[in-house]
Short mmCIF file of C-alpha atoms and ligand atoms in Angstrom, two decimals:
data_model
loop_
_atom_site.label_atom_id
_atom_site.label_comp_id
_atom_site.label_asym_id
_atom_site.label_seq_id
_atom_site.Cartn_x
_atom_site.Cartn_y
_atom_site.Cartn_z
CA MET A 1 11.31 32.53 -14.68
CA ILE A 2 8.93 33.59 -17.43
CA VAL A 3 5.58 35.01 -16.34
CA ALA A 4 2.88 35.42 -18.99
CA MET A 5 0.12 37.75 -17.80
CA GLN A 6 -3.47 37.18 -18.89
CA GLU A 7 -4.83 39.15 -21.81
CA GLY A 8 -6.33 42.27 -20.37
CA ALA A 9 -4.48 42.03 -17.06
CA GLU A 10 -4.79 45.29 -15.14
CA PRO A 11 -1.68 47.50 -14.93
CA GLU A 12 -1.91 47.24 -11.11
CA GLN A 13 -1.88 43.44 -11.33
CA ILE A 14 1.21 43.56 -13.54
CA GLN A 15 2.92 45.94 -11.15
CA ARG A 16 2.08 43.73 -8.18
CA VAL A 17 3.71 40.75 -9.91
CA ILE A 18 6.79 42.82 -10.78
CA ASP A 19 7.06 43.98 -7.15
CA ARG A 20 6.74 40.42 -5.93
CA LEU A 21 9.47 39.21 -8.31
CA VAL A 22 11.77 42.02 -7.19
CA THR A 23 11.14 41.11 -3.54
CA MET A 24 12.05 37.52 -4.42
CA GLY A 25 15.43 38.78 -5.68
CA PHE A 26 14.84 38.84 -9.42
CA GLU A 27 15.70 41.43 -12.00
CA VAL A 28 12.58 41.84 -14.14
CA HIS A 29 12.48 42.48 -17.89
CA ARG A 30 9.10 43.45 -19.18
CA SER A 31 7.88 42.99 -22.72
CA THR A 32 4.53 44.43 -23.62
CA GLY A 33 2.82 43.03 -26.68
CA GLU A 34 -0.35 44.18 -28.32
CA ARG A 35 -2.51 41.98 -26.12
CA GLN A 36 -0.29 40.45 -23.49
CA THR A 37 2.54 41.34 -21.16
CA VAL A 38 5.34 38.86 -20.56
CA LEU A 39 7.78 39.26 -17.67
CA GLY A 40 11.23 37.70 -17.77
CA ALA A 41 12.68 37.32 -14.26
CA VAL A 42 16.38 36.57 -13.95
CA GLY A 43 18.41 36.09 -10.81
CA ALA A 44 20.81 33.78 -9.05
CA ARG A 45 18.35 32.33 -6.55
CA ALA A 46 17.27 28.72 -7.00
CA ASP A 47 14.94 28.21 -4.06
CA PHE A 48 11.71 29.76 -5.23
CA ASP A 49 8.33 28.20 -5.79
CA ILE A 50 6.72 29.26 -9.07
CA ARG A 51 3.29 28.64 -7.56
CA ASP A 52 3.78 31.77 -5.43
CA VAL A 53 3.54 33.75 -8.67
CA GLU A 54 1.12 31.42 -10.47
CA VAL A 55 -1.63 32.14 -7.97
CA MET A 56 -1.38 35.94 -8.26
CA PRO A 57 -4.30 37.74 -9.89
CA GLY A 58 -3.81 38.43 -13.60
CA VAL A 59 -1.18 35.70 -14.11
CA GLN A 60 -1.81 33.21 -16.92
CA GLU A 61 1.19 30.92 -16.69
CA VAL A 62 4.66 30.71 -15.21
CA HIS A 63 7.66 28.72 -16.39
CA ARG A 64 10.84 28.00 -14.54
CA ILE A 65 13.92 28.35 -16.74
CA SER A 66 16.75 27.63 -14.33
CA ALA A 67 16.96 24.29 -12.53
CA PRO A 68 16.36 24.32 -8.76
CA TYR A 69 19.68 22.48 -8.25
CA LYS A 70 22.99 24.17 -9.03
CA LEU A 71 25.86 21.87 -8.04
CA ALA A 72 24.17 18.76 -9.45
CA GLY A 73 23.22 20.50 -12.69
CA LYS A 74 25.05 19.96 -15.97
CA SER A 75 26.29 23.54 -16.22
CA PHE A 76 28.26 23.19 -12.97
CA ARG A 77 30.62 20.72 -14.66
CA PRO A 78 29.72 20.30 -18.34
CA GLU A 79 32.62 17.93 -18.93
CA GLY A 80 31.05 15.40 -16.52
CA THR A 81 32.12 14.01 -13.17
CA VAL A 82 34.34 10.97 -13.00
CA VAL A 83 34.23 9.20 -9.65
CA ARG A 84 37.51 7.37 -9.05
CA LEU A 85 37.71 4.34 -6.77
CA LYS A 86 40.59 2.10 -5.78
CA HIS A 87 42.07 -0.41 -8.25
CA GLY A 88 41.66 2.08 -11.13
CA ILE A 89 37.86 1.80 -11.17
CA THR A 90 36.08 4.85 -12.60
CA LEU A 91 32.43 5.77 -12.96
CA GLY A 92 31.50 8.39 -15.49
CA ALA A 93 34.38 7.76 -17.93
CA SER A 94 34.62 5.05 -20.58
CA GLN A 95 34.41 2.10 -18.19
CA VAL A 96 31.09 0.58 -17.21
CA PRO A 97 31.96 -1.15 -13.95
CA VAL A 98 29.62 -3.70 -12.43
CA ALA A 99 28.87 -3.89 -8.72
CA ALA A 100 27.58 -7.31 -7.74
CA GLY A 101 26.98 -9.47 -4.73
CA PRO A 102 24.23 -10.71 -2.49
CA CYS A 103 21.41 -8.48 -1.29
CA SER A 104 22.41 -9.31 2.29
CA VAL A 105 25.62 -10.69 3.66
CA GLU A 106 24.38 -13.84 5.39
CA SER A 107 27.52 -15.77 6.37
CA ARG A 108 31.23 -15.98 5.59
CA ASP A 109 30.70 -18.95 3.29
CA GLN A 110 27.85 -17.28 1.38
CA LEU A 111 29.71 -14.00 0.90
CA MET A 112 33.01 -15.60 -0.11
CA ARG A 113 31.31 -17.82 -2.66
CA ALA A 114 29.36 -14.88 -4.07
CA ALA A 115 32.40 -12.60 -4.14
CA GLU A 116 34.61 -15.13 -5.86
CA ALA A 117 31.96 -15.87 -8.46
CA VAL A 118 31.25 -12.24 -9.35
CA SER A 119 34.94 -11.33 -9.36
CA ARG A 120 35.74 -14.24 -11.66
CA ALA A 121 33.00 -13.06 -14.02
CA GLY A 122 34.41 -9.53 -14.10
CA ALA A 123 32.61 -7.47 -11.42
CA LYS A 124 34.89 -4.76 -10.04
CA LEU A 125 32.80 -3.76 -7.05
CA LEU A 126 31.50 -6.06 -4.36
CA ARG A 127 28.12 -5.04 -3.03
CA GLY A 128 26.35 -6.55 -0.08
CA GLY A 129 23.98 -5.38 2.62
CA ALA A 130 25.09 -5.21 6.25
CA PHE A 131 22.20 -3.07 7.49
CA LYS A 132 19.02 -3.91 5.61
CA PRO A 133 16.00 -1.65 5.17
CA ARG A 134 13.32 -4.36 5.20
CA SER A 135 9.64 -3.62 4.69
CA SER A 136 8.80 -5.93 7.61
CA PRO A 137 10.47 -5.58 11.01
CA TYR A 138 10.36 -9.38 11.29
CA SER A 139 12.50 -9.95 8.17
CA PHE A 140 16.27 -10.47 8.35
CA GLN A 141 17.83 -7.12 9.23
CA GLY A 142 21.45 -7.82 8.33
CA LEU A 143 24.59 -8.89 10.20
CA GLY A 144 25.83 -5.35 10.85
CA GLU A 145 29.54 -4.92 11.53
CA GLU A 146 30.26 -8.62 11.05
CA ALA A 147 29.02 -8.23 7.47
CA LEU A 148 31.16 -5.15 6.94
CA LYS A 149 34.26 -7.06 8.06
CA LEU A 150 33.50 -9.89 5.67
CA LEU A 151 32.89 -7.49 2.79
CA ARG A 152 36.21 -5.74 3.44
CA GLU A 153 38.08 -9.01 3.71
CA ALA A 154 36.59 -10.34 0.46
CA GLY A 155 37.08 -7.02 -1.34
CA ASP A 156 40.75 -6.83 -0.35
CA LYS A 157 41.41 -10.44 -1.21
CA LEU A 158 39.88 -10.09 -4.68
CA GLY A 159 40.97 -6.51 -5.49
CA MET A 160 37.44 -5.12 -5.48
CA ALA A 161 35.96 -1.89 -4.14
CA VAL A 162 33.23 -2.42 -1.55
CA VAL A 163 29.73 -0.87 -1.51
CA SER A 164 27.17 -1.17 1.28
CA GLU A 165 24.12 0.71 2.42
CA VAL A 166 24.15 3.25 5.23
CA MET A 167 20.72 3.68 6.82
CA ALA A 168 21.37 6.15 9.61
CA ILE A 169 23.70 8.98 10.56
CA SER A 170 24.93 6.93 13.52
CA GLN A 171 26.24 4.24 11.15
CA ILE A 172 28.42 6.59 9.08
CA PRO A 173 31.68 6.36 11.12
CA LEU A 174 31.50 2.56 11.38
CA MET A 175 30.66 2.07 7.72
CA SER A 176 33.30 4.55 6.55
CA ALA A 177 35.95 2.39 8.19
CA TYR A 178 35.04 -0.56 5.98
CA VAL A 179 33.48 0.47 2.69
CA ASP A 180 34.67 2.41 -0.35
CA VAL A 181 31.23 3.64 -1.43
CA LEU A 182 28.33 4.47 0.88
CA GLN A 183 24.97 3.52 -0.61
CA VAL A 184 21.84 5.49 0.25
CA GLY A 185 18.81 3.30 -0.38
CA ALA A 186 15.60 4.26 -2.12
CA ARG A 187 13.80 4.62 1.20
CA ASN A 188 16.33 7.15 2.42
CA MET A 189 16.64 9.28 -0.71
CA GLN A 190 14.83 12.08 1.07
CA ASN A 191 16.32 11.55 4.51
CA PHE A 192 17.76 15.04 4.36
CA ASP A 193 19.59 14.84 7.69
CA LEU A 194 21.42 11.74 6.48
CA LEU A 195 22.21 13.36 3.13
CA ARG A 196 23.58 16.46 4.84
CA GLU A 197 25.89 14.33 7.00
CA LEU A 198 27.09 12.45 3.93
CA GLY A 199 28.04 15.82 2.48
CA LYS A 200 30.74 16.03 5.15
CA VAL A 201 32.17 12.60 4.38
CA ARG A 202 35.05 12.22 1.95
CA LYS A 203 33.82 9.05 0.32
CA PRO A 204 31.67 8.53 -2.77
CA VAL A 205 27.94 8.14 -2.19
CA LEU A 206 25.72 5.93 -4.36
CA LEU A 207 22.33 7.63 -4.18
CA LYS A 208 19.35 5.51 -5.21
CA ARG A 209 16.21 7.04 -6.63
CA GLY A 210 13.22 6.86 -4.28
CA ILE A 211 10.31 4.67 -5.33
CA ALA A 212 8.13 7.69 -6.07
CA ALA A 213 10.78 10.31 -6.73
CA THR A 214 10.96 12.49 -9.81
CA LEU A 215 14.34 13.01 -11.41
CA GLU A 216 14.28 16.59 -10.15
CA GLU A 217 13.83 15.29 -6.60
CA LEU A 218 16.69 12.83 -7.12
CA LEU A 219 18.95 15.67 -8.26
CA LEU A 220 17.86 17.85 -5.35
CA SER A 221 18.82 15.02 -2.99
CA ALA A 222 22.23 14.85 -4.70
CA GLU A 223 22.41 18.62 -4.19
CA TYR A 224 22.06 18.12 -0.42
CA ILE A 225 25.18 15.92 -0.40
CA MET A 226 27.11 18.22 -2.73
CA ALA A 227 26.15 21.35 -0.82
CA GLY A 228 28.09 19.89 2.13
CA GLY A 229 31.22 19.64 -0.03
CA ASN A 230 31.08 16.00 -1.14
CA TYR A 231 30.91 16.12 -4.94
CA GLU A 232 31.42 12.37 -5.40
CA VAL A 233 27.85 11.33 -5.95
CA ILE A 234 26.82 8.40 -8.15
CA LEU A 235 23.11 8.33 -8.98
CA CYS A 236 21.22 5.05 -9.31
CA GLU A 237 18.04 4.25 -11.20
CA ARG A 238 16.51 1.29 -9.33
CA GLY A 239 12.95 1.35 -10.59
CA ILE A 240 9.95 3.39 -9.54
CA ARG A 241 6.50 2.35 -8.38
CA THR A 242 3.89 2.44 -11.12
CA PHE A 243 0.50 0.83 -11.70
CA GLU A 244 2.22 -2.20 -13.24
CA THR A 245 2.29 -5.18 -10.91
CA TYR A 246 4.07 -7.77 -13.04
CA THR A 247 7.43 -6.47 -11.97
CA ARG A 248 8.39 -5.34 -8.46
CA ASN A 249 9.16 -1.86 -9.79
CA THR A 250 9.32 -0.29 -13.24
CA LEU A 251 12.92 0.32 -14.25
CA ASP A 252 12.94 3.76 -15.84
CA ILE A 253 15.58 3.34 -18.52
CA SER A 254 14.79 6.80 -19.87
CA ALA A 255 16.13 8.23 -16.61
CA ILE A 256 19.63 7.40 -17.86
CA PRO A 257 19.78 9.72 -20.90
CA ILE A 258 17.69 12.32 -19.06
CA ILE A 259 20.13 12.45 -16.15
CA HIS A 260 23.00 12.69 -18.62
CA LYS A 261 21.31 15.74 -20.10
CA LEU A 262 20.43 17.40 -16.78
CA SER A 263 23.46 16.52 -14.68
CA HIS A 264 27.19 15.87 -14.79
CA LEU A 265 26.91 13.05 -12.25
CA PRO A 266 27.34 9.42 -13.29
CA ILE A 267 24.26 7.21 -13.18
CA VAL A 268 24.19 3.46 -12.72
CA ALA A 269 21.26 1.10 -13.19
CA ASP A 270 19.98 -1.54 -10.78
CA PRO A 271 17.84 -3.98 -12.78
CA SER A 272 17.63 -6.35 -9.80
CA HIS A 273 15.42 -4.09 -7.68
CA GLY A 274 14.14 -2.54 -10.90
CA THR A 275 12.40 -5.75 -11.92
CA GLY A 276 12.40 -8.01 -8.85
CA ARG A 277 12.55 -11.05 -11.10
CA ARG A 278 15.65 -12.98 -11.96
CA ASP A 279 14.55 -13.70 -15.53
CA LYS A 280 14.12 -10.00 -16.31
CA VAL A 281 17.43 -8.78 -14.88
CA ALA A 282 19.70 -9.56 -17.84
CA PRO A 283 17.49 -7.98 -20.55
CA MET A 284 17.15 -4.79 -18.52
CA ALA A 285 20.86 -4.73 -17.70
CA ARG A 286 21.60 -4.98 -21.42
CA ALA A 287 19.13 -2.18 -22.17
CA ALA A 288 20.60 0.04 -19.44
CA VAL A 289 24.13 -0.26 -20.78
CA ALA A 290 22.90 0.36 -24.31
CA ALA A 291 21.12 3.48 -23.01
CA GLY A 292 24.37 4.81 -21.57
CA ALA A 293 24.43 3.65 -17.94
CA ASP A 294 27.77 4.36 -16.26
CA GLY A 295 27.65 1.14 -14.31
CA LEU A 296 25.40 -1.66 -13.11
CA LEU A 297 24.34 -2.99 -9.76
CA ILE A 298 23.31 -6.64 -9.83
CA GLU A 299 22.31 -8.99 -7.05
CA VAL A 300 23.99 -12.40 -7.25
CA HIS A 301 23.69 -15.20 -4.70
CA PRO A 302 25.45 -18.58 -4.69
CA ASP A 303 22.16 -20.21 -3.64
CA PRO A 304 19.32 -17.77 -4.41
CA ASP A 305 16.65 -20.29 -3.50
CA HIS A 306 17.76 -20.06 0.12
CA ALA A 307 18.60 -16.33 0.22
CA LEU A 308 17.51 -14.40 3.31
CA SER A 309 16.50 -11.42 1.17
CA ASP A 310 15.66 -10.75 -2.49
CA GLY A 311 16.23 -14.34 -3.63
CA ALA A 312 13.77 -14.09 -6.54
CA GLN A 313 15.74 -11.29 -8.16
CA SER A 314 19.20 -12.68 -7.40
CA LEU A 315 21.07 -14.23 -10.31
CA TYR A 316 22.72 -17.62 -10.11
CA PRO A 317 26.48 -17.19 -10.59
CA GLU A 318 26.31 -18.83 -14.06
CA GLN A 319 23.62 -16.36 -15.15
CA PHE A 320 25.77 -13.48 -13.99
CA ALA A 321 28.81 -14.80 -15.88
CA LYS A 322 26.71 -15.03 -19.05
CA LEU A 323 25.45 -11.48 -18.55
CA MET A 324 29.01 -10.21 -18.17
CA ASP A 325 29.92 -11.90 -21.47
CA GLU A 326 27.02 -10.05 -23.09
CA MET A 327 28.17 -6.78 -21.53
CA ARG A 328 31.54 -7.22 -23.16
CA LEU A 329 29.75 -7.15 -26.52
CA ILE A 330 27.23 -4.40 -25.77
CA ALA A 331 29.47 -1.86 -24.06
CA PRO A 332 31.89 -1.47 -27.03
CA ALA A 333 28.90 -1.01 -29.35
CA VAL A 334 28.12 2.20 -27.46
CA GLY A 335 31.73 3.33 -27.11
CA ARG A 336 32.30 1.97 -23.61
CA SER A 337 34.12 -0.95 -22.06
CA VAL A 338 33.24 -3.21 -19.16
CA ALA A 339 35.96 -2.34 -16.65
C1 LIG B 1 19.38 -2.83 -1.88
O1 LIG B 1 20.15 -2.25 -2.65
O2 LIG B 1 19.56 -3.99 -1.46
C2 LIG B 1 18.13 -2.13 -1.57
C3 LIG B 1 17.47 -2.34 -0.44
O3 LIG B 1 17.76 -1.33 -2.57
P1 LIG B 1 16.66 -0.18 -2.68
O4 LIG B 1 17.06 0.84 -1.66
O5 LIG B 1 16.83 0.29 -4.08
O6 LIG B 1 15.34 -0.80 -2.42
MN1 LIG B 2 18.16 -6.21 -2.32
#
């Protein structure tokens, strides 16, 4: 932390700040200029609040130099993390795998048709909701274990890894028996008890950015999982809430290169929830891959007009196949390949 004292700060004020920094566990290096004193505080601790120092008398400004997350930060693993799934699927290496499927698993017929279509088009992960976090308690809440069984059956039949959302700690054992990747939804990004439990699981976690979460908060949530010993975290940019109402959310494409700078964890993009509109999904998917996304998450439904959730943002199978063809052109242009 760098603490710049105000011009003319009293020696007692400077000393009080130094004492405070020492109490916080820092080693303090003082540099006294002609008009101003600057304190450099170094130490291993990450859990401090710079405002504690900012509000002290005589302090002009304070800057944090070290990130508040350690395990999720780039310096922990500068070479990058590669999450390996079954069937040779990797996230964070040269492949850009696509996870696709319906928002909710609605029936055997619906899931099988969706799975076959996305697999044929080149998706390597099958994604579908079994437990759904719906804004209204009266909306379809998901088929639960029946959906998990169908996802597993379809995934095994088609050679795909399976992703589904876990909403509560109590669902972890059941879900772990069926899925290859546990998704944490935007609404649960700061469900710290859930994150802590997922730290004990030996299965990759796909952690979605909360609708109003900063990237620092996203990385601190990843830190919760990693602090428990589970280092297989895949981040997901799924759009944030802004003042724009045309789209359901605003997909923050810039999050992709920023996360690559700040963290070693792979980041995938979800243009389906990021836009909420079927006609905007493909352009944003193309942009995300061009910006360096390590994977995509796309909602596809065999009959989106009758979907029980997120129909408006679900692609028709033909649209998805066309998008995958485009991916096969875009990914190599940025040194990647669609898995
Ligand atoms: C989903 O993935 O279907 C979902 C509910 O997403 P989010 O948590 O990003 O809203
Ligand atoms: Mn959805």
